[in-house]
Amino acid sequence: MEKKAEFPTETLKEISELHAICEKEAIQVFMTRSFKDDDQTHQKELKRIINLSYEQFCRKNEQASIDKCTAVIIDAFQNMEYQITAGYYSKPGGYCCFMEDQKEMIEAYNAYPGKGIKAEEVLKDFLKDREEIAYSILKTDQTLTDKQKEVEAERMKSDAAERENIAMKENQKALQQMIQDQDRGHKEHVQQLTEKMEQDRQNLIKEQERVLNQKLQEQRFMLENGFRDQTNRLEREIQALRQETRQSRSRGFCSVM
């Protein structure tokens, strides 16, 4: 699956579609191999491996997105970090300059392509780490009244809460997508394996009927040529084959997981 992926994927849909393709291929390979799996041990193991592989793929994709976003946001805010260290915003009107620069940096970060599915979460965490700096600049800005500072402090809290909510929704969406993909994959698995098992059952019945017809021809030959001992043996074999064929026809196929 990883050979077909380019980390990080831009959307959850890309992950889902790629997983569906790889999962279908894995099931097809599984079905092309002869197996006796009456207790469904191999089917359950295949399902476990597919789900584990998908979860690992999602985690790797998320980490690739985090790494990419972190690099982008550090680069975007590099100049602003230098100005903070140099004390550029520690002056009258510095808070207004700080917020304008931060807005521009956020826009630059958001405009950068290929960040993947963790873009909102990385931005949220980055700005949360800078809250104390923002509050400190706000507190020391002598051009703002106490009331203005109070309003700005509440606005920052509101913005932080909104970013937290957006990131939480993105994580919930990712989890829901994974659950849906695993459920869809299970249904696909059941459908394909059920079709394969029914096909195997039909092939078994055909083979039983072929062998039965062959035994009947041998029985007729033995009867016509007076070989009674061999005829009795064949009769027992024929009855056993007829019983097996009836069982194959009546029992259908075993359930799949």
XYZ file of C-alpha atoms in Angstrom:
257
model
C 0.000 0.000 0.000
C 2.818 2.374 0.881
C 4.401 1.865 -2.566
C 1.326 3.468 -4.143
C 1.050 6.320 -1.650
C 2.668 9.723 -1.585
C 2.830 10.960 2.000
C 1.132 12.990 3.190
C -2.149 12.592 1.331
C -4.062 15.838 1.023
C -7.460 14.440 2.030
C -9.046 11.520 3.876
C -10.729 10.506 0.634
C -7.348 9.729 -0.931
C -6.508 7.395 1.937
C -9.884 5.693 1.729
C -9.734 5.146 -2.037
C -6.182 3.812 -1.925
C -7.033 1.478 0.937
C -10.034 0.125 -0.981
C -7.868 -0.688 -4.010
C -5.150 -2.411 -1.987
C -7.649 -4.302 0.135
C -9.447 -5.635 -2.933
C -6.138 -6.800 -4.396
C -5.207 -8.559 -1.148
C -8.542 -10.396 -1.031
C -8.207 -11.442 -4.669
C -4.750 -12.887 -3.999
C -6.155 -14.701 -0.974
C -8.984 -16.198 -3.036
C -6.721 -17.444 -5.831
C -4.966 -19.769 -3.418
C -6.465 -23.113 -2.485
C -7.338 -23.324 1.163
C -9.411 -25.283 3.638
C -10.731 -22.794 6.127
C -13.811 -24.331 7.719
C -13.155 -22.593 11.057
C -12.371 -19.302 9.217
C -8.942 -19.023 10.857
C -7.274 -17.753 7.700
C -10.125 -15.364 6.905
C -9.933 -13.797 10.370
C -6.162 -13.499 10.117
C -6.454 -11.806 6.732
C -8.973 -9.343 8.161
C -6.690 -8.644 11.140
C -3.673 -8.024 8.892
C -5.627 -5.734 6.543
C -7.005 -3.645 9.429
C -3.609 -3.446 11.131
C -1.938 -2.432 7.890
C -4.533 0.283 7.314
C -4.134 1.669 10.842
C -0.339 1.763 10.437
C -0.732 3.473 7.080
C -3.016 6.120 8.589
C -0.601 6.784 11.446
C 2.315 7.110 9.039
C 0.304 9.455 6.856
C -0.652 11.564 9.878
C 2.957 11.759 11.055
C 4.108 12.758 7.567
C 1.495 15.524 7.604
C 2.610 16.702 11.053
C 6.251 16.782 9.955
C 5.425 18.679 6.764
C 3.155 21.179 8.527
C 5.688 21.775 11.278
C 8.393 22.558 8.730
C 6.047 24.888 6.803
C 4.841 26.777 9.871
C 8.358 27.242 11.274
C 9.466 28.656 7.943
C 6.394 30.893 7.663
C 6.893 32.371 11.147
C 10.691 32.576 11.002
C 10.844 36.328 10.453
C 8.214 36.967 13.085
C 10.127 34.871 15.619
C 13.191 37.002 14.966
C 11.175 40.177 15.574
C 9.811 38.790 18.842
C 13.324 37.950 20.039
C 14.532 41.417 19.014
C 11.724 43.039 21.050
C 10.137 44.633 17.987
C 6.605 44.261 19.397
C 7.483 45.537 22.872
C 6.466 49.113 22.093
C 3.328 51.261 21.968
C 1.109 49.806 19.234
C 3.165 46.622 19.227
C 0.164 44.370 19.843
C -1.596 45.612 16.714
C 1.564 44.986 14.669
C 1.916 41.543 16.232
C -1.642 40.514 15.324
C -1.340 41.844 11.767
C 1.908 39.971 11.194
C 0.498 36.809 12.725
C -2.547 37.022 10.467
C -0.297 37.302 7.405
C 1.786 34.327 8.558
C -1.334 32.205 9.111
C -2.570 33.074 5.627
C 0.808 32.126 4.157
C 0.730 28.825 6.050
C -2.824 28.027 4.950
C -1.977 28.805 1.325
C 0.941 26.373 1.247
C -0.090 23.178 -0.641
C 0.482 19.549 0.261
C 0.362 19.838 4.040
C -1.988 16.900 4.496
C -4.727 16.152 6.987
C -3.059 17.520 10.147
C -2.795 21.144 8.985
C -5.414 22.496 11.407
C -4.086 20.576 14.387
C -0.495 21.708 13.847
C -1.604 25.339 13.474
C -3.703 25.074 16.620
C -0.828 23.652 18.668
C 1.650 26.194 17.306
C -0.540 29.183 18.154
C -1.367 27.729 21.560
C 2.349 27.626 22.382
C 2.540 31.328 21.467
C -0.436 32.451 23.583
C 1.735 33.636 26.472
C 3.776 35.789 24.085
C 0.607 37.316 22.640
C -0.819 38.018 26.130
C 2.470 39.534 27.248
C 2.590 41.883 24.258
C -1.063 42.783 24.809
C -0.514 43.477 28.508
C 2.440 45.812 27.946
C 0.950 47.777 25.018
C 0.387 51.229 26.509
C -1.766 52.454 23.608
C -4.635 50.155 24.636
C -7.055 50.821 27.464
C -7.810 48.203 30.095
C -11.193 47.617 28.457
C -9.601 47.102 25.029
C -7.130 44.669 26.522
C -9.979 42.766 28.156
C -11.877 42.564 24.860
C -8.757 41.364 23.013
C -8.035 38.748 25.655
C -11.552 37.347 25.307
C -11.234 37.357 21.514
C -7.992 35.381 21.710
C -9.663 32.831 23.969
C -12.561 32.561 21.525
C -10.222 32.099 18.552
C -8.271 29.420 20.424
C -11.484 27.590 21.299
C -12.598 27.707 17.672
C -9.285 26.271 16.468
C -9.540 23.550 19.100
C -13.032 22.707 17.895
C -11.950 22.565 14.242
C -9.016 20.270 15.064
C -11.252 18.026 17.174
C -13.774 17.723 14.323
C -10.974 16.831 11.909
C -9.773 14.069 14.233
C -13.310 12.755 14.686
C -13.788 12.796 10.929
C -10.583 10.809 10.443
C -11.645 8.228 13.047
C -15.099 7.922 11.506
C -13.566 7.480 8.068
C -11.341 4.682 9.346
C -14.305 2.891 10.918
C -16.347 3.251 7.723
C -13.458 1.962 5.626
C -13.009 -1.065 7.850
C -16.752 -1.786 7.731
C -16.814 -1.405 3.950
C -13.743 -3.592 3.675
C -15.375 -6.270 5.824
C -18.464 -6.310 3.600
C -16.278 -6.486 0.487
C -14.337 -9.304 2.059
C -17.473 -11.234 2.934
C -18.958 -10.770 -0.528
C -15.888 -11.882 -2.443
C -15.139 -14.834 -0.183
C -18.770 -15.944 -0.218
C -18.748 -15.911 -4.029
C -15.480 -17.863 -4.049
C -16.763 -20.442 -1.593
C -19.980 -20.893 -3.573
C -17.922 -21.342 -6.717
C -15.782 -23.952 -4.946
C -18.931 -25.744 -3.795
C -20.309 -25.875 -7.326
C -16.966 -27.167 -8.607
C -16.973 -29.846 -5.901
C -20.483 -30.952 -6.892
C -19.444 -31.176 -10.547
C -16.414 -33.241 -9.618
C -18.521 -35.542 -7.420
C -21.006 -35.996 -10.254
C -18.194 -36.755 -12.690
C -16.740 -39.409 -10.401
C -20.227 -40.819 -9.736
C -20.951 -41.177 -13.463
C -17.606 -42.877 -13.921
C -18.404 -45.355 -11.113
C -21.841 -46.054 -12.628
C -20.228 -46.862 -15.966
C -17.784 -49.189 -14.221
C -20.690 -50.832 -12.390
C -22.563 -51.476 -15.617
C -19.458 -53.006 -17.138
C -18.966 -55.287 -14.116
C -22.608 -56.398 -14.175
C -22.482 -57.167 -17.877
C -19.338 -59.267 -17.424
C -20.349 -61.077 -14.209
C -17.926 -59.526 -11.754
C -20.258 -59.585 -8.741
C -17.658 -58.935 -6.016
C -16.412 -55.824 -7.776
C -20.020 -54.798 -8.436
C -20.863 -54.897 -4.722
C -17.776 -52.819 -3.904
C -18.691 -50.263 -6.536
C -22.252 -50.113 -5.233
C -20.979 -49.124 -1.780
C -18.714 -46.457 -3.324
C -21.598 -45.160 -5.453
C -23.915 -44.865 -2.459
C -21.228 -43.018 -0.503
C -20.652 -40.611 -3.415
C -24.378 -39.995 -3.760
C -24.556 -39.176 -0.056
C -21.610 -36.758 -0.330
C -23.179 -35.049 -3.335
C -26.518 -34.658 -1.548
C -24.715 -33.119 1.425
C -22.807 -30.721 -0.831
C -26.057 -29.620 -2.472
C -27.992 -29.212 0.763
C -25.500 -27.566 3.084
C -24.588 -24.633 0.807
C -21.491 -22.859 2.057
C -20.234 -21.918 5.494
C -20.721 -18.411 6.780
C -17.897 -15.932 6.412
C -16.775 -14.253 9.646
